[in-house]
XYZ file of C-alpha atoms in Angstrom:
517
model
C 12.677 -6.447 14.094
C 14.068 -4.426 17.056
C 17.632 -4.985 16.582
C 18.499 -2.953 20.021
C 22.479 -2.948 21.481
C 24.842 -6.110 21.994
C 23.651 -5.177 25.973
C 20.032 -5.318 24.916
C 20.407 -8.536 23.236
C 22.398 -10.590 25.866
C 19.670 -9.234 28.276
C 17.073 -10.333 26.064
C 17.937 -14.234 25.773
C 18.967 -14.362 29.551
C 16.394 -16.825 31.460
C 15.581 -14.534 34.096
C 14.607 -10.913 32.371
C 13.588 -7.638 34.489
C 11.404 -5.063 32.030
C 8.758 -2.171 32.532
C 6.115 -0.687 30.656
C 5.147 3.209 30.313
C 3.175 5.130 28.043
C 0.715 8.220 27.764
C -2.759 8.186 26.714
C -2.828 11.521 25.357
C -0.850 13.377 27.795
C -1.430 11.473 30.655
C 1.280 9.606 31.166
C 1.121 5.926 32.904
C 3.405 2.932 34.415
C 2.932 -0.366 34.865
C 2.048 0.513 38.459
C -1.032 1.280 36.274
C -1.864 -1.305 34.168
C -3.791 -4.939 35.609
C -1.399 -7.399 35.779
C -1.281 -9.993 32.758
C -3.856 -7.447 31.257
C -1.926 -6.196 28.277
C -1.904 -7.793 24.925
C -1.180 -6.409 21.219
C -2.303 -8.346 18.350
C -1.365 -7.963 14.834
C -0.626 -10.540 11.283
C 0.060 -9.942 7.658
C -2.119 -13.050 6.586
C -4.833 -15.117 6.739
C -4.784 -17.941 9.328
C -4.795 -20.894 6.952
C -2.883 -20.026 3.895
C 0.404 -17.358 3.330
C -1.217 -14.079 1.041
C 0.775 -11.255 -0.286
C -1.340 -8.370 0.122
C -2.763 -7.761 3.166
C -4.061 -4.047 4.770
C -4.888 -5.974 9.061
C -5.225 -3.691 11.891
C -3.373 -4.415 14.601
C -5.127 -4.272 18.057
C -4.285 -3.634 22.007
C -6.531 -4.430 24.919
C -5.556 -3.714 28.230
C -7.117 -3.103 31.904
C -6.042 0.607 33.858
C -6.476 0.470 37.538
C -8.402 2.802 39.621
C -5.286 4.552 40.480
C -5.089 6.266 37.586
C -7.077 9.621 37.152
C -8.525 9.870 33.445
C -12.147 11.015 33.269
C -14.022 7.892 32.403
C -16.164 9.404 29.918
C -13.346 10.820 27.739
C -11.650 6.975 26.835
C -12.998 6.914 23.218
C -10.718 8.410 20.497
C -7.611 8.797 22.838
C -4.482 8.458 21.637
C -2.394 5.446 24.022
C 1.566 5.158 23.333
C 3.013 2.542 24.733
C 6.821 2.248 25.370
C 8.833 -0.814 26.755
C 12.020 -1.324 28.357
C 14.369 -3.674 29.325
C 17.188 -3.814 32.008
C 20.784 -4.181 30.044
C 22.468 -3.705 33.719
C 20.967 -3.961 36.621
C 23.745 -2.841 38.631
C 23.666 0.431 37.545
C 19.261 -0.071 36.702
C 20.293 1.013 33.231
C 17.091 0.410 30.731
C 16.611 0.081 26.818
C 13.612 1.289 25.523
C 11.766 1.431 22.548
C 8.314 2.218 20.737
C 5.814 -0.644 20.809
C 3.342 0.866 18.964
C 0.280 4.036 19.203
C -2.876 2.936 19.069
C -6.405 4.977 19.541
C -9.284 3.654 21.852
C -12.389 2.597 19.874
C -14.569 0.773 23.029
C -13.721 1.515 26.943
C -15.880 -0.648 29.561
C -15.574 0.070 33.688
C -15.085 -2.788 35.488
C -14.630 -3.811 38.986
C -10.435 -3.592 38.343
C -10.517 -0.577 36.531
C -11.115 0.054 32.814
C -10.953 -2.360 30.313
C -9.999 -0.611 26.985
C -10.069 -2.250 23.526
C -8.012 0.113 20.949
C -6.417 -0.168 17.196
C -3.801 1.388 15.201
C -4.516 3.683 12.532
C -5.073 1.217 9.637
C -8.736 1.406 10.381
C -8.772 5.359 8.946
C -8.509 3.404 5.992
C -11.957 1.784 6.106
C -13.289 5.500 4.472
C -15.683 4.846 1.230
C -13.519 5.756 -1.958
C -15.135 8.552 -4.004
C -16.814 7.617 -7.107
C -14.443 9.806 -9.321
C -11.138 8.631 -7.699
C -8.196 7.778 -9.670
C -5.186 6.178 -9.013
C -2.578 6.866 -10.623
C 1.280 7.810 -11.100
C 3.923 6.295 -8.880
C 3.430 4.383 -6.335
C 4.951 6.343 -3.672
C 2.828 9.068 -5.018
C -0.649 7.122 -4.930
C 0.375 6.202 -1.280
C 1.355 9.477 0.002
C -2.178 11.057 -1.450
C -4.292 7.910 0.186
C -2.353 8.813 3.440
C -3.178 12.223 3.075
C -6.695 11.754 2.522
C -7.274 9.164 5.556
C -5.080 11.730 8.071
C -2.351 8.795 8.367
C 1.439 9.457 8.295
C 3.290 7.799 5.568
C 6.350 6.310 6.758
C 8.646 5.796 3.553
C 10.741 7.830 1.751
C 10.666 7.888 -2.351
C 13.904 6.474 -2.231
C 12.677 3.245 -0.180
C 9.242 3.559 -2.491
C 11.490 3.060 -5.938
C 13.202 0.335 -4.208
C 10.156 -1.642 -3.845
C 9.455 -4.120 -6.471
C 7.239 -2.167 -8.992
C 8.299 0.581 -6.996
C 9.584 2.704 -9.698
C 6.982 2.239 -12.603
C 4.348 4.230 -13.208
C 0.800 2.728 -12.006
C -2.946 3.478 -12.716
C -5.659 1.315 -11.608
C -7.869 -0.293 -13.937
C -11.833 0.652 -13.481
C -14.306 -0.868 -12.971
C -12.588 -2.904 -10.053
C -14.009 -4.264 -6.324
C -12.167 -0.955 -4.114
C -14.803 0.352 -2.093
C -12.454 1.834 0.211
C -8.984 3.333 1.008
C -7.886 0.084 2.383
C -9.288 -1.917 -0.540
C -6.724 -0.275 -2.466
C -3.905 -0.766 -0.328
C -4.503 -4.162 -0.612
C -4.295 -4.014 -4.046
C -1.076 -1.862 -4.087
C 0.708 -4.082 -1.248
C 0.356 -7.213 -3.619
C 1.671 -5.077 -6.393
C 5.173 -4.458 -4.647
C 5.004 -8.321 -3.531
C 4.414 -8.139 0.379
C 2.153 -6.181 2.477
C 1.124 -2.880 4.496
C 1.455 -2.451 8.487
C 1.357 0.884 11.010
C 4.680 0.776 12.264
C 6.042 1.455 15.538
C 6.120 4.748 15.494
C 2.033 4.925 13.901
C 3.130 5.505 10.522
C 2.080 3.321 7.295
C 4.935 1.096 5.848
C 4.626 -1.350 3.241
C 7.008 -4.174 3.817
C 7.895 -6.633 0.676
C 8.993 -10.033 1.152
C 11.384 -9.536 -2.017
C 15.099 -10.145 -0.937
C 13.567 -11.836 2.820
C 15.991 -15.145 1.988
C 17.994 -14.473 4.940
C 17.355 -15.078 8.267
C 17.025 -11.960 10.543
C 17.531 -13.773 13.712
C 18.266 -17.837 15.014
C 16.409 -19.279 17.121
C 17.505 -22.113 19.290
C 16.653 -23.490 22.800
C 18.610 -21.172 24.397
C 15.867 -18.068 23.202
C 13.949 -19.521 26.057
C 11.023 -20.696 23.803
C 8.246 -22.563 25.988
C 7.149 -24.450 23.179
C 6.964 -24.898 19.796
C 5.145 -26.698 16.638
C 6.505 -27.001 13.095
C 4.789 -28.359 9.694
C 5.708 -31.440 8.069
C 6.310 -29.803 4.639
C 7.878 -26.413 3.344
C 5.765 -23.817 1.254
C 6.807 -22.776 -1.976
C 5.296 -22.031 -5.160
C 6.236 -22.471 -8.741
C 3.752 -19.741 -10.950
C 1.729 -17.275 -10.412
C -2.001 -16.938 -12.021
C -3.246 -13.520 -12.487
C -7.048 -12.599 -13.889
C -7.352 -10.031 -16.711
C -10.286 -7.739 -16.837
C -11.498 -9.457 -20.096
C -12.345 -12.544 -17.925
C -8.619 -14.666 -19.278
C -6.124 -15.816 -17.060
C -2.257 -15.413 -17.261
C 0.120 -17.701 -15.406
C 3.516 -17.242 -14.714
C 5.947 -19.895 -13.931
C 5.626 -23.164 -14.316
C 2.514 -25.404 -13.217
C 2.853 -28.417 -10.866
C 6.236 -27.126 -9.829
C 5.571 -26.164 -6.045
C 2.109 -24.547 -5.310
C 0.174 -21.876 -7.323
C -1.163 -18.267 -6.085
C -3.657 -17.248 -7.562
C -3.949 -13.017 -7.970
C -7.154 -12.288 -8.627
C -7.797 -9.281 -10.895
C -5.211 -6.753 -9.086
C -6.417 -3.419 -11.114
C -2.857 -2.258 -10.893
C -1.423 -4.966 -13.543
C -3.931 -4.466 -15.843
C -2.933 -1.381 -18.140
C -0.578 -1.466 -21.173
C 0.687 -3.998 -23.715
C 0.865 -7.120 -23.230
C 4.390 -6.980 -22.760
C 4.293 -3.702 -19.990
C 1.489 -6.038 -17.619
C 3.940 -9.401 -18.069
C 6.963 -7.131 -16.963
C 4.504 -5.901 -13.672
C 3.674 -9.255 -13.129
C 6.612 -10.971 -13.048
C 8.024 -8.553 -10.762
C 5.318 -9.980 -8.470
C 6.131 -13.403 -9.868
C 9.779 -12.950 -8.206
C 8.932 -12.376 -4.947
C 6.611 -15.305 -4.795
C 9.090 -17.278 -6.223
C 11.120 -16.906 -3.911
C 9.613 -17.485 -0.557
C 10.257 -21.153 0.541
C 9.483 -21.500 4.635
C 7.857 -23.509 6.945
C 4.402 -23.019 8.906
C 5.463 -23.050 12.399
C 3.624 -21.368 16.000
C 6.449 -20.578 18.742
C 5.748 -19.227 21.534
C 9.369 -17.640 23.937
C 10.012 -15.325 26.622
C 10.929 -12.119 24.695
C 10.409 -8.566 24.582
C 8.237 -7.482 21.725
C 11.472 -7.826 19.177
C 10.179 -8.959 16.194
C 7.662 -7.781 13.555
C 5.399 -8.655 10.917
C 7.896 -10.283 8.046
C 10.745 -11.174 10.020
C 12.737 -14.309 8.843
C 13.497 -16.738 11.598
C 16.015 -19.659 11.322
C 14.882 -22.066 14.200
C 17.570 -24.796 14.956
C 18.514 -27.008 18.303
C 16.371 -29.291 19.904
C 13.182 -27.389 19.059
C 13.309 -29.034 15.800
C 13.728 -32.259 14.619
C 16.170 -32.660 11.806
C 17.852 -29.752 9.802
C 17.359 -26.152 10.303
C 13.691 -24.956 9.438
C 12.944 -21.092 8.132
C 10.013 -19.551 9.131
C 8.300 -16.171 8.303
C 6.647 -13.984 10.982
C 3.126 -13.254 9.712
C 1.047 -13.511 12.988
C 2.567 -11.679 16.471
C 0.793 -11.938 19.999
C 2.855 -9.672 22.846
C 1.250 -10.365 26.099
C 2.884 -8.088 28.936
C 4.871 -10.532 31.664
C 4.263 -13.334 28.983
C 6.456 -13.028 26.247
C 5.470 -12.997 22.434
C 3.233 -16.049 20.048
C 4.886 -15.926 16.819
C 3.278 -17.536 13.730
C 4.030 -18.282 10.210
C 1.002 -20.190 7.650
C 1.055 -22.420 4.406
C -0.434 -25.403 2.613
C 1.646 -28.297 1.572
C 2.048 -27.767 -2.094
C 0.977 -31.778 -3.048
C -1.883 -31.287 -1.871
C -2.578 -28.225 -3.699
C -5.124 -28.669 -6.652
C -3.422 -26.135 -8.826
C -5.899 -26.176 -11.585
C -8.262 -24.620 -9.588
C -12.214 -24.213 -10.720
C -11.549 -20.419 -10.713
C -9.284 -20.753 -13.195
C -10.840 -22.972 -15.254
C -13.955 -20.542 -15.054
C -12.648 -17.286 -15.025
C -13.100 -16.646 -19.060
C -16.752 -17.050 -18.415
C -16.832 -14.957 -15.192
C -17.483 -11.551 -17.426
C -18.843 -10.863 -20.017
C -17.447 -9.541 -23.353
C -17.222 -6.053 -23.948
C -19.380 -4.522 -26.283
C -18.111 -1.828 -29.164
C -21.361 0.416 -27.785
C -20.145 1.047 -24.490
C -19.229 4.359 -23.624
C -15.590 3.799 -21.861
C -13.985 6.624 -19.735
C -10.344 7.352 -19.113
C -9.887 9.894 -16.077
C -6.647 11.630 -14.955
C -5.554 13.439 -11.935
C -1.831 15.033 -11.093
C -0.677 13.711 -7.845
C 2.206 15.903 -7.499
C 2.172 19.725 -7.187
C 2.673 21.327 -11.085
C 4.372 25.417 -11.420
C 3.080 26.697 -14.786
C 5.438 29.156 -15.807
C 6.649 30.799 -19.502
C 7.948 27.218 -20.390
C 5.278 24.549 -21.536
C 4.414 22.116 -18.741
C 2.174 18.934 -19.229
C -0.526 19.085 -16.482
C -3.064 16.056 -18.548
C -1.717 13.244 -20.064
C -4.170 10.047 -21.023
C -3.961 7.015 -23.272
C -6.255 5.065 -24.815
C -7.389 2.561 -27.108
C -9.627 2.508 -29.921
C -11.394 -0.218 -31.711
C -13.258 1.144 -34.115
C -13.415 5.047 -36.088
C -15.095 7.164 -32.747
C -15.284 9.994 -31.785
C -13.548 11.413 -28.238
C -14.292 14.219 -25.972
C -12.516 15.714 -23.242
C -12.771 17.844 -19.794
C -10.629 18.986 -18.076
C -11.254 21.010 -14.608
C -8.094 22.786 -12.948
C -8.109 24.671 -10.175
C -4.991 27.512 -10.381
C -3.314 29.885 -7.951
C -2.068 32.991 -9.984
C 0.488 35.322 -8.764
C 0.588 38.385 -11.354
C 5.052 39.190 -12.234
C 5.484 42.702 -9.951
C 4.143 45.667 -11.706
C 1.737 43.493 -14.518
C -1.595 44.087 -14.310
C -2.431 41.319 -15.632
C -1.643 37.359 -16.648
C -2.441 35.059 -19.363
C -2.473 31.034 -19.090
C -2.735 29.357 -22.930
C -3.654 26.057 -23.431
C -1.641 23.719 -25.687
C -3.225 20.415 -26.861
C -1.387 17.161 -28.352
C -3.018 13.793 -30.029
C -0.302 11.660 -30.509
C 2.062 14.403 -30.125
C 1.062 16.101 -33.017
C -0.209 20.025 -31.863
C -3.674 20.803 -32.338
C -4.170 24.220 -33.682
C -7.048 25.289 -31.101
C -5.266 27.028 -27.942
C -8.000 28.661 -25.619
C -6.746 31.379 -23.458
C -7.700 32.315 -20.120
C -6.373 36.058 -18.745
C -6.878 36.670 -15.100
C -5.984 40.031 -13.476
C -6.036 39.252 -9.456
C -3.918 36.876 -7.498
C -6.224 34.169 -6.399
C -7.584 30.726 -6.885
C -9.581 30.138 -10.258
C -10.998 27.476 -12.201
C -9.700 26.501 -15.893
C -12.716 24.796 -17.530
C -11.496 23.123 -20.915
C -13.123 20.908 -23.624
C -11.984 19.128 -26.428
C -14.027 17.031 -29.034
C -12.108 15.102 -32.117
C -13.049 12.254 -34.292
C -10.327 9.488 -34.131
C -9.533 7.672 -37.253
C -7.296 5.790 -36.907
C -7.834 2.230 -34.672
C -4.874 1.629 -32.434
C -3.599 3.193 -29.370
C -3.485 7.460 -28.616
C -2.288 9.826 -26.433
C -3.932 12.959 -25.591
C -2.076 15.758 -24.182
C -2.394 19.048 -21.916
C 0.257 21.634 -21.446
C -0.127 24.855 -20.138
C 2.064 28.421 -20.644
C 1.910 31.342 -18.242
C 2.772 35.047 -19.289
C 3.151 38.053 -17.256
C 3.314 35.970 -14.000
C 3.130 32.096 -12.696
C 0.086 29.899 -11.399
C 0.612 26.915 -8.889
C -1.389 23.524 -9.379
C -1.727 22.026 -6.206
C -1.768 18.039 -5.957
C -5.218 16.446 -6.937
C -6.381 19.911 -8.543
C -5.970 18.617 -12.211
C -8.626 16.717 -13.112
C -9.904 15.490 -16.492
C -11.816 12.706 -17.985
C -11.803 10.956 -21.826
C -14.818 9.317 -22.867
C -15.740 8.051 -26.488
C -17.722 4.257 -27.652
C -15.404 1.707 -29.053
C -12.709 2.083 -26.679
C -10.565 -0.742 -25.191
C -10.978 -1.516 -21.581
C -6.901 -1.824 -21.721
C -4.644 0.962 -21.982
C -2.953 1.482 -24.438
C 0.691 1.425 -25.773
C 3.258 3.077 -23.371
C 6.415 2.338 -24.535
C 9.280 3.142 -27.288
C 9.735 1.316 -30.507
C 13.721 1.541 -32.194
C 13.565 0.289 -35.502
C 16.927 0.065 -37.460
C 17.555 -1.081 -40.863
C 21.034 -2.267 -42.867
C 21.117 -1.668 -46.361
């Protein structure tokens, strides 16, 4: 939430309040002198309306009225940018304001009227709703996979790696699992908000921020009947929940936790928790596990007198004669701001007793797919998502596992688009390829030589029988003489493709074995 100054916040819970809006659409900027009274309202939540979800990619939405007296073309409305900034008077002696960003938003549907013009616009979430390509891979960390979706969609990201790692699951490396049910951008956000246990939102400032509820326990904020809250409703029961049950791609189930101890959430088949041993996708889920865990709150709907403080996730202690009893916690996942109105905030749940927690999806979910058959030709794809400098020193720009069943045969391509600068006075530059199988060096090492400084395409293939069944690791380094090449993100690609491979990864970790004698 909008913390703002001690002034800010004694202004903020006094009963009579004195505020203003401004903004810009585009450049032009605007008052409220603009704007029909009680016309203003921004929309957004972090869940469905019936039930609390971790995972959740919801636009949020503004609709307002502009009066006649203010000069924009009226056939120019769609695609502008509007900014919207509000303030509050911490002393009006002096008619000192505080103001902050409420949000940016970009018109999608603009209607003339008889006050004015009626606008309906959203935040940038919807550049999200873009058709994934049929040869996209995720993969790497997740800050990394966020920062090339964001790139991609023309959306600012608004985290740093530091705040990424921080994240549950934050600072383990993730691939998703193919085939899986993203069709877009934002089907994969979804997927990678549940991952780090909360959700994604466009923040005030129009950037994308994912926001966890791991470590939400505390209350940001009390509120009591002096908040000026007009009314109020709170559930009979608190939500909690005591395991977790996540789908596998083979068509199992895993739960986590305990069953019949609070309520269960069920996953679904997140294709971010699928890859590895057994072991490496228990360790993912668990983290996931933990910040389900520990969410315990209670549905409420209040509505108050406030400027637009609070934000999706925000922990609310309510006590006083709103409630009836003891203190009740609450967690912001619905927020109306209506201009002269004040704010709706909302938090969902079921009552876990009345939860069936053995549901029929579970029960069904083994026979949901069917089994995989040793015949099918299985691919394994790869794609840098970080820049790569290929210099005299061996650098890995392709690294894949996988997981045989059976003595196959593998083959691999590899496409990689370099930018060569020659060392000063060399006429020329060589780039060697070096290629591991379970880091063991193959002897083959094809070598390109290029004599211009430009961008060029490394075509390489790779065919090997496999026989041995277990899990492998293939390899690709590269070694520049007589000058350097750049790799720019998303310009290594490569695919692995062979019959009798697992649909799971394979083995990522380290083994220590000691022995006494």
């Amino acid at each position: 939430m909008y913390q703002g100054s001690a002034a800010f916040i004694t202004a903020n819970d006094k009963s009579i309040q004195k505020h203003r809006v401004r903004g810009s659409i585009d450049n032009i900027p605007f008052t409220g002198s603009n704007i029909l009274a009680g016309s203003m309202t921004i929309t957004n939540q972090c869940s469905d309306n019936t039930d609390m979800k971790i995972g959740a990619v919801f636009v949020g939405k503004l609709t307002m009225t502009f009066l006649k007296n203010l000069s924009v073309t009226p056939t120019s409305w769609k695609g502008r940018k509007i900014s919207i900034v509000f303030g509050l008077c911490i002393n009006e002696e002096s008619n000192t304001y505080e103001e902050f960003d409420v949000g940016q938003y970009y018109v999608s549907e603009a209607n003339i009227t008889a006050d004015g013009v009626s606008v309906v616009a959203y935040d940038v979430m919807s550049n999200f709703d873009q058709k994934l390509p049929t040869d996209f891979i995720a993969s790497g960390y997740f800050g990394d996979i966020v920062r090339s979706v964001c790139s991609t969609c023309g959306v600012q990201f608004g985290m740093t790696d530091q705040e990424c790692r921080a994240l549950p699951n934050g600072d383990v490396l993730l691939g998703s699992y193919t085939p899986n049910d993203c069709v877009t951008y934002r089907d994969l956000l979804y997927w990678l908000s549940q991952t780090v246990g909360g959700f994604a939102t466009i923040n005030r400032l129009g950037k994308l921020v994912f926001r966890t509820y791991s470590g939400r326990s505390a209350a940001a904020v009390t509120i009591g009947p002096s908040k000026r809250v007009q009314g109020a409703s709170f559930s009979d029961f608190e939500t909690n929940f005591g395991s977790c049950v996540f789908e596998n791609a083979d068509g199992t189930s895993q739960r986590i936790g305990a069953m019949g101890v609070g309520a269960t959430y069920f996953i679904g088949m997140n294709p971010f928790v699928q890859y590895g041993t057994p072991e490496a996708r228990t360790l993912l889920r668990t983290n996931i596990f933990d910040v389900v865990y520990s969410l315990e709150f209670t549905p409420f709907r209040v509505e108050l007198m406030s400027a637009p403080v609070f934000e999706l996730g925000d922990v609310i202690s309510f006590t006083g004669g709103i409630i009836d009893g003891t203190p009740k916690k609450g967690i912001v996942q619905s927020v109306t701001w209506q201009m002269n109105k004040g704010m709706i905030l909302s938090g969902f749940g079921q009552n876990p007793a009345l939860q069936n927690v053995q549901s029929a999806a579970e029960k069904t979910s083994a026979a949901s797919r069917k089994s995989e058959q040793v015949s099918e030709i299985i691919y394994r794809d790869y794609v840098n998502l970080v820049p790569i400098s290929v210099t005299s020193d061996p650098v890995k720009v392709v690294d894949i596992y996988f997981t045989t069943n059976k003595v196959t045969d593998v083959e691999m391509w590899h496409e990689i688009q370099l930018q060569t600068l020659r060392s000063s006075g060399s006429d020329q530059m060589t780039v060697q390829a070096v290629y591991t199988m379970d880091n063991i060096e193959i002897v083959r090492k094809p070598i390109e030589t290029f004599d211009d400084d430009a961008f060029h395409l490394l075509d390489l293939h790779y065919y090997t029988p496999v026989e041995e069944i277990g899990s492998h690791r293939w390899e690709v380094f590269l070694v520049a003489s007589g000058g350097t090449a750049a790799i720019r993100a998303n310009d290594a690609i490569a695919v692995l493709k062979g019959q009798g491979l697992s649909k799971a990864d394979g083995w990522t970790g380290v083994i220590i074995l000691e022995d006494d004698i």
